[in-house]
Coordinates of C-alpha atoms and ligand atoms in Angstrom, one line a residue:
M1 CA 71.3 135.0 215.9
N2 CA 71.0 138.3 214.2
P3 CA 73.1 141.2 215.5
S4 CA 72.3 143.9 213.4
V5 CA 74.2 146.6 215.0
P6 CA 77.8 147.0 214.0
L7 CA 80.1 145.4 216.4
T8 CA 82.0 148.6 217.2
Q9 CA 78.7 150.4 218.0
T10 CA 77.7 148.2 220.8
T11 CA 77.9 149.5 224.5
A12 CA 80.2 146.4 225.3
W13 CA 82.7 147.1 222.6
R14 CA 82.9 150.6 223.5
A15 CA 83.4 149.9 227.2
L16 CA 86.2 147.4 226.0
A17 CA 87.9 149.9 224.1
A18 CA 87.9 152.4 227.0
H19 CA 89.3 149.5 229.2
R20 CA 92.0 148.7 226.7
E21 CA 93.0 152.3 226.8
E22 CA 92.9 152.4 230.7
T23 CA 94.9 149.1 231.2
G24 CA 97.3 149.8 228.4
D25 CA 100.5 147.3 228.5
R26 CA 100.2 146.5 232.0
P27 CA 102.3 143.6 232.8
M28 CA 100.5 140.4 233.4
S29 CA 103.0 139.7 236.2
S30 CA 101.6 142.4 238.2
L31 CA 98.2 140.8 238.0
F32 CA 99.7 137.7 239.6
A33 CA 101.5 139.9 242.1
A34 CA 98.2 141.6 243.1
D35 CA 96.0 138.4 243.3
P36 CA 97.5 135.3 244.9
A37 CA 94.5 133.4 243.7
R38 CA 94.6 134.4 240.1
F39 CA 95.5 130.9 238.8
E40 CA 92.3 129.5 240.6
R41 CA 90.2 132.5 239.6
F42 CA 91.3 132.3 235.9
S43 CA 91.2 128.7 235.2
V44 CA 88.2 126.4 234.4
R45 CA 87.4 122.6 234.0
G46 CA 84.9 121.4 231.6
A47 CA 84.4 117.7 230.3
G48 CA 87.5 116.5 231.9
L49 CA 89.7 119.3 230.2
F50 CA 91.5 122.0 232.4
L51 CA 92.1 125.5 231.0
D52 CA 94.4 127.9 232.6
Y53 CA 93.8 131.4 231.1
S54 CA 95.6 133.3 233.7
K55 CA 98.5 134.2 231.6
N56 CA 96.4 136.5 229.5
R57 CA 96.1 140.4 229.5
I58 CA 92.8 140.4 231.4
D59 CA 91.6 141.2 234.6
E60 CA 88.2 140.6 236.4
R61 CA 86.8 143.7 234.8
G62 CA 87.9 142.8 231.5
L63 CA 86.4 139.6 231.6
A64 CA 83.0 140.9 232.7
L65 CA 83.1 143.2 229.8
L66 CA 84.0 140.4 227.5
T67 CA 81.0 138.3 228.7
G68 CA 78.8 141.4 228.6
L69 CA 79.8 141.5 225.1
A70 CA 78.8 137.9 224.4
R71 CA 75.3 138.7 226.1
E72 CA 74.8 141.8 224.0
R73 CA 75.6 140.0 220.8
G74 CA 73.3 137.2 221.6
V75 CA 75.5 134.3 222.1
E76 CA 73.2 132.4 224.4
A77 CA 70.2 132.8 222.0
A78 CA 72.5 131.8 219.0
R79 CA 73.4 128.8 221.0
A80 CA 69.9 127.8 221.7
A81 CA 69.3 128.4 218.0
M82 CA 71.9 125.9 216.9
F83 CA 71.2 123.1 219.3
G84 CA 67.5 123.8 218.4
G85 CA 68.0 122.8 214.9
E86 CA 67.1 126.3 213.6
R87 CA 68.5 127.0 210.0
I88 CA 71.3 129.3 211.3
N89 CA 73.5 128.5 208.2
N90 CA 71.6 131.2 206.5
T91 CA 73.3 131.5 203.0
E92 CA 72.9 127.8 202.6
D93 CA 69.5 127.8 204.3
R94 CA 70.6 124.6 206.5
A95 CA 70.6 123.8 210.2
V96 CA 73.7 123.1 211.8
L97 CA 73.6 120.0 213.9
H98 CA 76.9 118.2 214.2
V99 CA 75.9 118.3 218.0
A100 CA 73.2 115.9 217.3
L101 CA 75.7 113.4 216.0
R102 CA 77.3 113.1 219.5
N103 CA 74.0 113.5 221.3
R104 CA 74.2 110.8 223.8
S105 CA 71.4 112.0 226.2
G106 CA 68.6 110.1 224.4
A107 CA 66.6 113.5 223.8
P108 CA 65.2 114.1 220.4
V109 CA 66.8 116.7 218.1
E110 CA 64.2 118.0 215.6
V111 CA 64.9 119.5 212.1
N112 CA 61.8 120.8 210.3
G113 CA 59.5 119.1 212.9
S114 CA 61.2 115.5 212.6
D115 CA 63.6 113.9 214.9
V116 CA 66.9 113.2 213.4
M117 CA 68.2 110.9 216.2
P118 CA 66.9 107.6 215.1
A119 CA 68.7 108.0 211.5
V120 CA 71.9 109.3 213.5
R121 CA 71.8 106.0 215.6
E122 CA 71.0 103.7 212.9
V123 CA 74.2 105.1 210.9
L124 CA 76.3 104.8 214.0
Q125 CA 75.3 101.2 214.6
R126 CA 76.0 100.1 211.1
M127 CA 79.6 102.1 211.4
G128 CA 80.3 100.1 214.5
D129 CA 79.0 96.7 213.0
F130 CA 81.3 97.3 210.1
A131 CA 84.1 98.4 212.1
E132 CA 84.1 95.4 214.3
A133 CA 83.7 93.0 211.4
V134 CA 87.0 94.4 209.7
R135 CA 88.8 94.5 213.1
D136 CA 87.8 90.8 214.1
G137 CA 88.6 89.5 210.4
R138 CA 85.0 88.7 209.7
W139 CA 85.2 91.1 206.8
R140 CA 87.8 89.9 204.4
G141 CA 89.1 90.9 201.0
H142 CA 88.0 89.0 197.9
T143 CA 90.9 86.5 198.3
G144 CA 90.0 85.7 201.9
E145 CA 92.8 87.8 203.5
A146 CA 92.1 89.9 206.4
I147 CA 92.0 93.6 205.7
T148 CA 95.5 95.2 207.0
D149 CA 95.4 98.6 205.2
I150 CA 92.6 101.4 205.2
V151 CA 92.9 104.1 202.5
N152 CA 90.6 107.0 203.1
I153 CA 90.2 108.9 200.0
G154 CA 88.7 112.5 200.8
I155 CA 89.6 116.0 201.1
G156 CA 89.2 119.1 203.4
G157 CA 86.4 118.0 205.9
S158 CA 86.3 114.4 204.6
D159 CA 89.9 114.1 205.4
L160 CA 91.4 116.3 208.0
G161 CA 89.4 115.3 211.1
P162 CA 89.8 111.6 210.6
A163 CA 93.4 111.9 209.6
M164 CA 94.3 114.2 212.7
A165 CA 92.0 111.9 214.9
C166 CA 93.8 108.6 213.9
Q167 CA 97.2 110.0 214.2
A168 CA 96.3 111.3 217.6
L169 CA 95.0 107.9 218.7
A170 CA 97.6 106.0 217.3
A171 CA 98.4 104.4 220.6
C172 CA 95.0 102.8 220.8
G173 CA 94.6 101.8 217.2
H174 CA 94.3 98.0 216.0
P175 CA 97.6 96.5 215.5
R176 CA 96.7 94.9 212.3
L177 CA 95.5 98.1 210.6
T178 CA 97.6 100.7 209.1
M179 CA 95.5 103.9 208.1
H180 CA 96.4 105.9 205.0
F181 CA 94.9 109.1 204.0
V182 CA 94.8 110.4 200.3
S183 CA 93.5 113.8 199.7
N184 CA 95.7 115.9 197.2
I185 CA 94.9 115.7 193.4
D186 CA 98.7 115.5 193.1
G187 CA 99.3 111.8 191.8
D188 CA 102.3 111.5 194.2
H189 CA 100.0 111.4 197.1
L190 CA 98.0 108.3 195.9
A191 CA 100.9 106.6 194.2
A192 CA 102.9 106.8 197.5
V193 CA 100.2 104.9 199.4
L194 CA 99.4 102.5 196.6
G195 CA 103.2 101.8 196.6
K196 CA 102.8 100.4 200.3
V197 CA 99.7 98.4 200.2
K198 CA 98.3 95.3 198.4
P199 CA 95.2 94.9 196.6
A200 CA 93.9 91.8 198.4
S201 CA 94.2 93.3 202.0
T202 CA 93.2 97.0 201.3
L203 CA 89.9 98.7 202.1
F204 CA 89.4 102.1 200.5
I205 CA 86.8 104.4 201.9
V206 CA 85.7 107.0 199.3
A207 CA 84.6 109.9 201.6
S208 CA 82.7 113.0 199.9
K209 CA 79.6 114.5 201.2
T210 CA 78.8 115.7 197.7
F211 CA 80.5 113.1 195.7
T212 CA 81.4 115.5 193.1
T213 CA 84.6 116.8 194.6
I214 CA 87.2 116.3 191.6
E215 CA 90.2 115.6 193.8
T216 CA 88.4 112.7 195.7
M217 CA 86.6 111.5 192.4
T218 CA 90.0 111.5 190.5
N219 CA 91.7 109.8 193.2
A220 CA 88.9 107.0 193.8
T221 CA 88.8 106.4 190.0
S222 CA 92.6 105.8 189.9
A223 CA 92.4 103.9 193.0
R224 CA 89.6 101.4 191.6
R225 CA 91.8 101.2 188.3
W226 CA 94.6 100.1 190.5
F227 CA 92.6 97.5 192.2
L228 CA 91.2 96.0 189.1
A229 CA 94.6 95.8 187.4
G230 CA 95.7 93.9 190.4
G231 CA 93.7 91.0 189.2
A232 CA 90.4 91.5 191.0
G233 CA 87.1 91.5 189.1
E234 CA 84.4 94.1 189.1
A235 CA 82.4 91.8 191.6
D236 CA 85.4 92.1 194.1
V237 CA 85.2 95.9 194.3
A238 CA 82.2 95.5 196.9
K239 CA 84.7 93.8 199.4
H240 CA 87.3 96.7 199.0
F241 CA 85.4 100.0 198.4
V242 CA 82.9 101.6 200.6
A243 CA 81.5 105.0 200.4
V244 CA 80.6 107.8 202.9
S245 CA 78.3 110.5 201.5
T246 CA 75.1 112.3 201.5
N247 CA 74.8 111.4 197.6
A248 CA 73.5 108.0 197.2
E249 CA 72.7 108.4 193.3
R250 CA 76.4 109.5 192.7
V251 CA 77.8 106.6 194.9
A252 CA 75.9 104.2 192.9
A253 CA 76.8 105.8 189.6
F254 CA 80.7 105.5 190.7
G255 CA 80.0 101.8 191.1
I256 CA 80.0 101.4 194.7
D257 CA 76.8 99.3 196.1
T258 CA 74.7 101.7 198.1
A259 CA 74.7 98.6 200.7
N260 CA 78.3 99.5 201.3
M261 CA 77.5 103.5 201.8
F262 CA 77.2 105.1 205.0
G263 CA 75.1 108.2 205.0
F264 CA 75.0 111.6 206.5
W265 CA 73.1 114.7 206.1
D266 CA 73.0 118.3 204.6
W267 CA 73.0 119.7 208.3
V268 CA 76.5 118.4 208.9
G269 CA 79.0 120.9 207.6
G270 CA 82.4 119.3 206.1
R271 CA 84.6 120.6 208.7
Y272 CA 82.2 119.6 211.5
S273 CA 81.8 116.0 210.1
M274 CA 84.2 113.8 211.9
W275 CA 81.4 112.8 214.3
S276 CA 79.4 111.6 211.4
A277 CA 80.2 108.5 208.9
V278 CA 83.1 110.8 207.8
G279 CA 84.6 109.3 211.1
L280 CA 84.4 105.8 209.6
P281 CA 88.2 105.6 209.7
I282 CA 88.3 106.4 213.4
A283 CA 85.8 103.9 214.1
L284 CA 87.9 101.0 212.2
F285 CA 90.9 102.2 213.8
V286 CA 89.9 102.6 217.6
G287 CA 86.6 100.3 217.4
R288 CA 83.1 101.0 218.1
D289 CA 83.9 101.6 221.7
G290 CA 86.7 104.1 221.0
F291 CA 84.5 105.9 218.4
E292 CA 81.8 106.2 221.0
A293 CA 84.2 107.3 223.7
M294 CA 85.1 110.2 221.4
L295 CA 81.4 111.1 221.0
D296 CA 80.8 110.9 224.8
G297 CA 83.8 113.5 225.1
A298 CA 82.4 115.8 222.5
H299 CA 79.0 115.4 224.3
A300 CA 80.3 116.3 227.5
M301 CA 81.8 119.5 226.0
D302 CA 78.5 120.3 224.3
R303 CA 76.8 120.0 227.9
H304 CA 79.4 122.3 229.4
F305 CA 79.0 124.8 226.6
V306 CA 75.2 124.8 227.3
E307 CA 74.9 124.7 230.8
A308 CA 78.0 126.6 232.3
P309 CA 77.4 130.3 232.9
L310 CA 79.3 132.4 230.4
E311 CA 81.9 133.6 233.0
R312 CA 82.9 129.7 233.7
N313 CA 82.3 128.6 230.1
M314 CA 85.5 127.2 228.6
P315 CA 84.6 127.7 224.8
V316 CA 83.1 131.1 225.6
I317 CA 86.1 132.3 227.5
L318 CA 88.7 131.2 224.7
G319 CA 86.4 132.8 222.0
L320 CA 86.1 136.0 224.0
L321 CA 90.0 136.1 224.5
G322 CA 90.4 135.6 220.9
V323 CA 88.1 138.4 220.1
W324 CA 89.9 140.6 222.7
Y325 CA 93.3 140.1 221.0
R326 CA 92.2 140.3 217.6
G327 CA 90.0 143.5 218.2
F328 CA 92.3 145.6 220.7
F329 CA 95.8 144.1 220.3
G330 CA 96.1 143.8 216.6
S331 CA 97.0 140.1 216.9
A332 CA 96.7 138.9 213.3
S333 CA 97.5 135.3 214.1
V334 CA 97.2 132.8 217.0
S335 CA 99.7 130.0 217.3
I336 CA 98.6 126.3 218.2
A337 CA 101.3 124.6 220.2
P338 CA 100.3 120.8 221.0
Y339 CA 103.0 119.5 223.2
A340 CA 102.2 116.0 221.8
Q341 CA 103.5 114.7 218.9
A342 CA 100.3 112.7 218.2
L343 CA 98.7 115.9 217.7
A344 CA 100.8 117.1 214.9
R345 CA 97.8 117.4 212.6
L346 CA 95.8 119.4 215.0
P347 CA 97.1 122.8 213.9
A348 CA 96.1 122.0 210.3
Y349 CA 92.8 120.7 211.6
L350 CA 92.2 123.8 213.4
Q351 CA 93.3 125.9 210.3
Q352 CA 90.3 124.6 208.5
L353 CA 87.8 124.8 211.5
E354 CA 88.6 128.4 212.3
M355 CA 89.8 130.0 209.0
E356 CA 87.1 128.4 207.0
S357 CA 84.3 129.1 209.2
N358 CA 85.3 132.6 210.4
G359 CA 87.6 133.8 207.6
K360 CA 84.9 136.1 206.3
S361 CA 84.5 140.0 205.8
V362 CA 80.8 140.4 205.6
T363 CA 78.3 139.8 208.2
R364 CA 75.3 137.2 208.0
H365 CA 73.4 140.1 206.4
G366 CA 75.7 140.8 203.9
Q367 CA 77.4 144.2 205.4
P368 CA 81.0 144.6 205.7
V369 CA 82.3 143.8 209.1
D370 CA 83.7 146.5 211.2
T371 CA 86.3 145.0 213.1
P372 CA 89.1 142.2 211.9
T373 CA 87.6 138.7 212.1
C374 CA 89.3 135.5 212.1
P375 CA 93.3 135.5 212.6
V376 CA 95.7 133.2 210.9
I377 CA 95.9 129.9 212.7
W378 CA 99.1 128.0 212.7
G379 CA 101.4 126.0 214.6
E380 CA 103.5 122.9 215.0
P381 CA 104.0 120.4 217.8
G382 CA 106.3 121.4 220.8
T383 CA 109.2 121.1 221.5
N384 CA 109.8 121.1 217.7
G385 CA 108.6 124.6 217.5
Q386 CA 110.8 125.8 220.1
H387 CA 113.8 125.1 217.8
A388 CA 112.1 127.1 214.9
F389 CA 109.5 129.8 215.1
F390 CA 109.4 130.3 218.9
Q391 CA 112.3 133.0 218.3
L392 CA 109.5 135.1 216.7
L393 CA 106.8 134.4 219.3
H394 CA 109.2 135.5 222.1
Q395 CA 111.0 138.5 220.5
G396 CA 109.2 139.3 217.1
T397 CA 107.2 142.5 216.6
D398 CA 103.7 141.2 216.7
L399 CA 101.8 139.9 219.7
I400 CA 100.9 136.3 219.0
P401 CA 98.7 134.5 221.5
V402 CA 99.5 130.8 221.9
D403 CA 97.5 127.9 222.9
F404 CA 99.5 125.3 224.6
I405 CA 98.0 121.9 224.6
A406 CA 99.3 119.0 226.6
A407 CA 98.2 115.6 227.8
L408 CA 99.0 114.8 231.8
K409 CA 99.4 111.2 231.0
A410 CA 101.8 109.7 228.4
S411 CA 100.5 106.9 226.2
H412 CA 104.0 105.5 226.1
G413 CA 106.2 104.1 228.9
L414 CA 109.1 107.0 228.5
A415 CA 108.3 108.8 231.7
D416 CA 111.5 110.8 231.6
H417 CA 110.3 112.2 228.1
H418 CA 106.9 113.0 229.2
R419 CA 108.5 114.9 232.2
L420 CA 110.7 116.9 230.1
L421 CA 107.9 117.6 227.4
L422 CA 105.6 118.9 230.2
A423 CA 108.7 121.0 231.6
N424 CA 109.0 122.7 228.2
C425 CA 105.4 123.5 227.8
I426 CA 105.3 125.0 231.2
A427 CA 108.4 126.9 230.7
Q428 CA 107.6 128.5 227.4
S429 CA 104.3 130.1 228.7
K430 CA 106.0 131.2 231.5
A431 CA 109.0 132.7 229.4
L432 CA 106.5 134.3 227.2
M433 CA 104.8 136.1 230.1
V434 CA 107.8 136.9 232.2
G435 CA 110.3 137.9 229.8
K436 CA 113.6 139.1 230.6
S437 CA 114.6 142.7 231.5
A438 CA 117.8 144.4 230.5
A439 CA 118.8 144.5 234.1
E440 CA 118.4 140.6 234.3
V441 CA 120.3 140.4 231.1
R442 CA 123.2 142.4 232.5
A443 CA 123.4 140.6 235.6
E444 CA 123.6 137.4 233.5
L445 CA 126.1 138.7 231.2
S446 CA 128.4 140.1 233.9
S447 CA 128.3 136.9 235.9
A448 CA 129.6 135.4 232.8
G449 CA 132.4 137.5 232.6
L450 CA 131.4 140.1 230.3
A451 CA 131.8 144.0 230.9
G452 CA 131.7 147.3 229.3
E453 CA 130.8 147.9 225.6
A454 CA 130.9 144.3 224.9
L455 CA 128.2 143.6 227.3
E456 CA 126.1 146.6 226.4
A457 CA 126.1 145.6 222.8
L458 CA 124.5 142.5 223.5
V459 CA 121.7 143.6 226.0
P460 CA 119.1 144.6 223.4
H461 CA 119.6 141.1 221.6
R462 CA 119.0 139.2 224.9
V463 CA 116.1 141.1 226.3
F464 CA 112.8 139.4 226.1
P465 CA 109.9 141.8 226.2
G466 CA 107.3 139.4 227.9
N467 CA 103.7 140.2 228.6
R468 CA 102.9 137.7 225.5
P469 CA 99.7 135.8 226.4
S470 CA 98.9 132.1 226.3
N471 CA 96.2 129.6 227.2
T472 CA 97.3 126.2 228.5
L473 CA 95.1 123.3 228.2
L474 CA 95.6 120.1 229.9
L475 CA 94.0 116.9 228.9
P476 CA 94.2 114.0 231.4
D477 CA 95.5 111.7 228.6
L478 CA 95.2 111.5 224.8
S479 CA 92.2 109.2 224.8
P480 CA 89.3 109.2 222.4
R481 CA 87.3 110.7 225.1
S482 CA 89.8 113.6 225.8
L483 CA 90.1 114.3 222.1
G484 CA 86.3 114.6 221.6
A485 CA 86.0 117.2 224.1
L486 CA 89.1 119.0 222.9
V487 CA 87.7 119.2 219.3
A488 CA 84.4 120.1 220.4
L489 CA 85.8 122.9 222.6
Y490 CA 87.3 124.5 219.5
E491 CA 84.3 124.1 217.4
H492 CA 82.3 126.0 220.1
K493 CA 85.0 128.7 220.4
V494 CA 84.7 129.1 216.8
F495 CA 80.9 129.6 216.9
V496 CA 81.0 131.9 220.1
Q497 CA 83.5 134.1 217.7
S498 CA 81.3 134.0 214.8
V499 CA 78.3 135.2 216.6
I500 CA 80.5 138.1 218.3
W501 CA 81.7 139.1 214.8
G502 CA 78.5 138.7 213.2
V503 CA 79.6 136.2 210.3
N504 CA 78.2 132.9 209.5
A505 CA 80.5 130.3 210.5
F506 CA 79.0 127.6 208.3
D507 CA 79.2 128.5 204.8
Q508 CA 82.5 128.6 202.7
W509 CA 81.9 130.5 199.4
G510 CA 85.5 131.7 199.5
V511 CA 86.7 128.3 198.2
E512 CA 84.6 128.5 195.2
L513 CA 86.2 130.9 192.7
G514 CA 89.4 129.1 192.4
K515 CA 87.7 125.7 191.7
Q516 CA 85.5 127.4 188.9
I517 CA 88.6 128.9 187.3
A518 CA 90.5 125.7 187.7
T519 CA 87.9 123.7 185.9
R520 CA 88.4 126.1 182.8
I521 CA 92.1 125.9 183.1
A522 CA 92.1 122.2 183.2
A523 CA 90.1 121.9 179.9
E524 CA 92.7 124.4 178.2
L525 CA 95.7 122.3 179.5
A526 CA 93.8 119.3 178.0
G527 CA 94.1 120.9 174.7
G528 CA 90.8 123.0 174.7
P529 CA 90.8 126.4 173.1
A530 CA 92.5 129.1 175.2
G531 CA 90.3 131.3 177.1
E532 CA 90.4 135.2 178.0
H533 CA 93.1 135.5 180.6
D534 CA 95.4 138.2 182.0
G535 CA 98.9 138.1 180.9
S536 CA 100.3 136.1 183.9
T537 CA 97.6 133.5 183.7
L538 CA 98.1 133.0 179.9
G539 CA 101.9 132.9 180.3
L540 CA 101.6 130.2 183.0
I541 CA 99.3 128.2 180.9
T542 CA 101.5 128.5 177.9
A543 CA 104.5 127.2 180.1
A544 CA 102.3 124.2 181.5
R545 CA 101.1 123.3 178.0
A546 CA 104.6 123.3 176.6
A547 CA 105.8 121.0 179.3
S548 CA 103.0 118.3 178.8
Ligands
G6Q601 C1 84.4 121.9 204.6 C2 84.4 122.2 203.3 C3 85.3 121.4 202.6 C4 84.6 120.2 202.1 C5 85.7 119.5 201.0 C6 85.1 118.2 200.6 O1 83.7 122.4 205.7 O2 83.1 122.2 202.8 O3 86.5 121.3 203.1 O4 84.7 119.2 203.2 O5 85.7 120.5 199.8 O6 84.0 118.1 200.1 P1 83.1 116.8 199.7 O7 82.9 116.0 201.1 O8 81.8 117.2 199.3 O9 83.9 116.0 198.8

């Protein structure tokens, strides 16, 4: 867990640098030509998912060097430390045990010598009981109406996971329930949702690990006021507000009965928390069985991560390829392209997972890192992206690796749509790899009737350099189980990269400064005395005060 040697000084990194030098810009197409079994050799199955990583600028030797790097940096020991409940989040002195939340093996998981599994199972049982009571109409609002709308109030790790998952699993959601997610402090967000729901049939989930987050507390307070203004009394709040938190005292102080609180623990990081009580909206929407199937999928990926040799280990391979491009190709960003509209929020979810975890420039020991770390993660569902930013992926100046993600089976009956969707997904990874040469462009243009200068003028614009890498991840379907495996895959990929880069993936000090300054400025906007500011900040505060 403690690589103290700077990354660039390791034997494996030096060997990789030499390998990069030797192999240069060798086209991936030549690797396929040289090895008819490349697809079989450079693809792997795990937890029901299939990863084709053959369209990468990597050969057997490169992969061996990368797995050698993983060994030299201690990925296996770090993995054992995480699963063993060690306090690997060293700057917060905490264990990191989201894997315990989906530990379906019956084996104990110990933190400080005590097994956390009984408490995990107890909360899961309560979540399931509550979800089923709301779903089958036993839990009713204060006027006796069944719940029709669920509003999750939370932000960051207490929002993105359940919001992404409920959208992804819409096809198997309860038909009576509409899910809403309010995160932004911008009153437009809450107002838009409150404009669509009725107090008597709405259930609010106030989700906050700390129960101090200003956005969540402000939104929850306004939602409670709105609920009471609709004619309900204080005693009715219990039927319409539940809390998800680690902080019982604060929950009670807010006015939610702790009998209606679903707890979790400090060893669950916000962005790793959709498997905990933070996943309550998912359990409500897809039911106890659906939620548990999601946990099963994640657990299957955990087993794969622990048991598969590094060379056949999906999260390890994804992580290593990312390190390869970031370190040796200057790739400053990675595009996530889910060919599934239901996964529209996956890129945003992965942005937090990857960038909040590995967007660091000092190591676990506080030394500056000596290579670039987390790239920018971005993306949109295909095929929409093809009509927008794919231009840059194909012909821009940067090498941007792409993760294509598709489900083989559709959850709708429009088979022709699904065929076209998959055709486009497969076509894009091919186009990025093979590109189009000047000779091909010339042949194409001349068969379209162009010749001479007119033809030549167009050639450079229509050439595709190709040799642009991608992974393709195939899910059997968009079921809770597949989604669980997919998210766990990326969690472990991020972990592998953090160990190689030597950073702590589980803290997030970089979000603090802005919060501190905002608190001071909010007091100034409310009429408090002006503080010390630079000219720009002062000018903006003055403008905001003048408008209020
Ligand atoms: C996640 C982060 C952050 C956190 C939110 C919400 O890893 O820590 O996104 O989840 O700031 O925090 P609370 O759940 O405490 O409101």
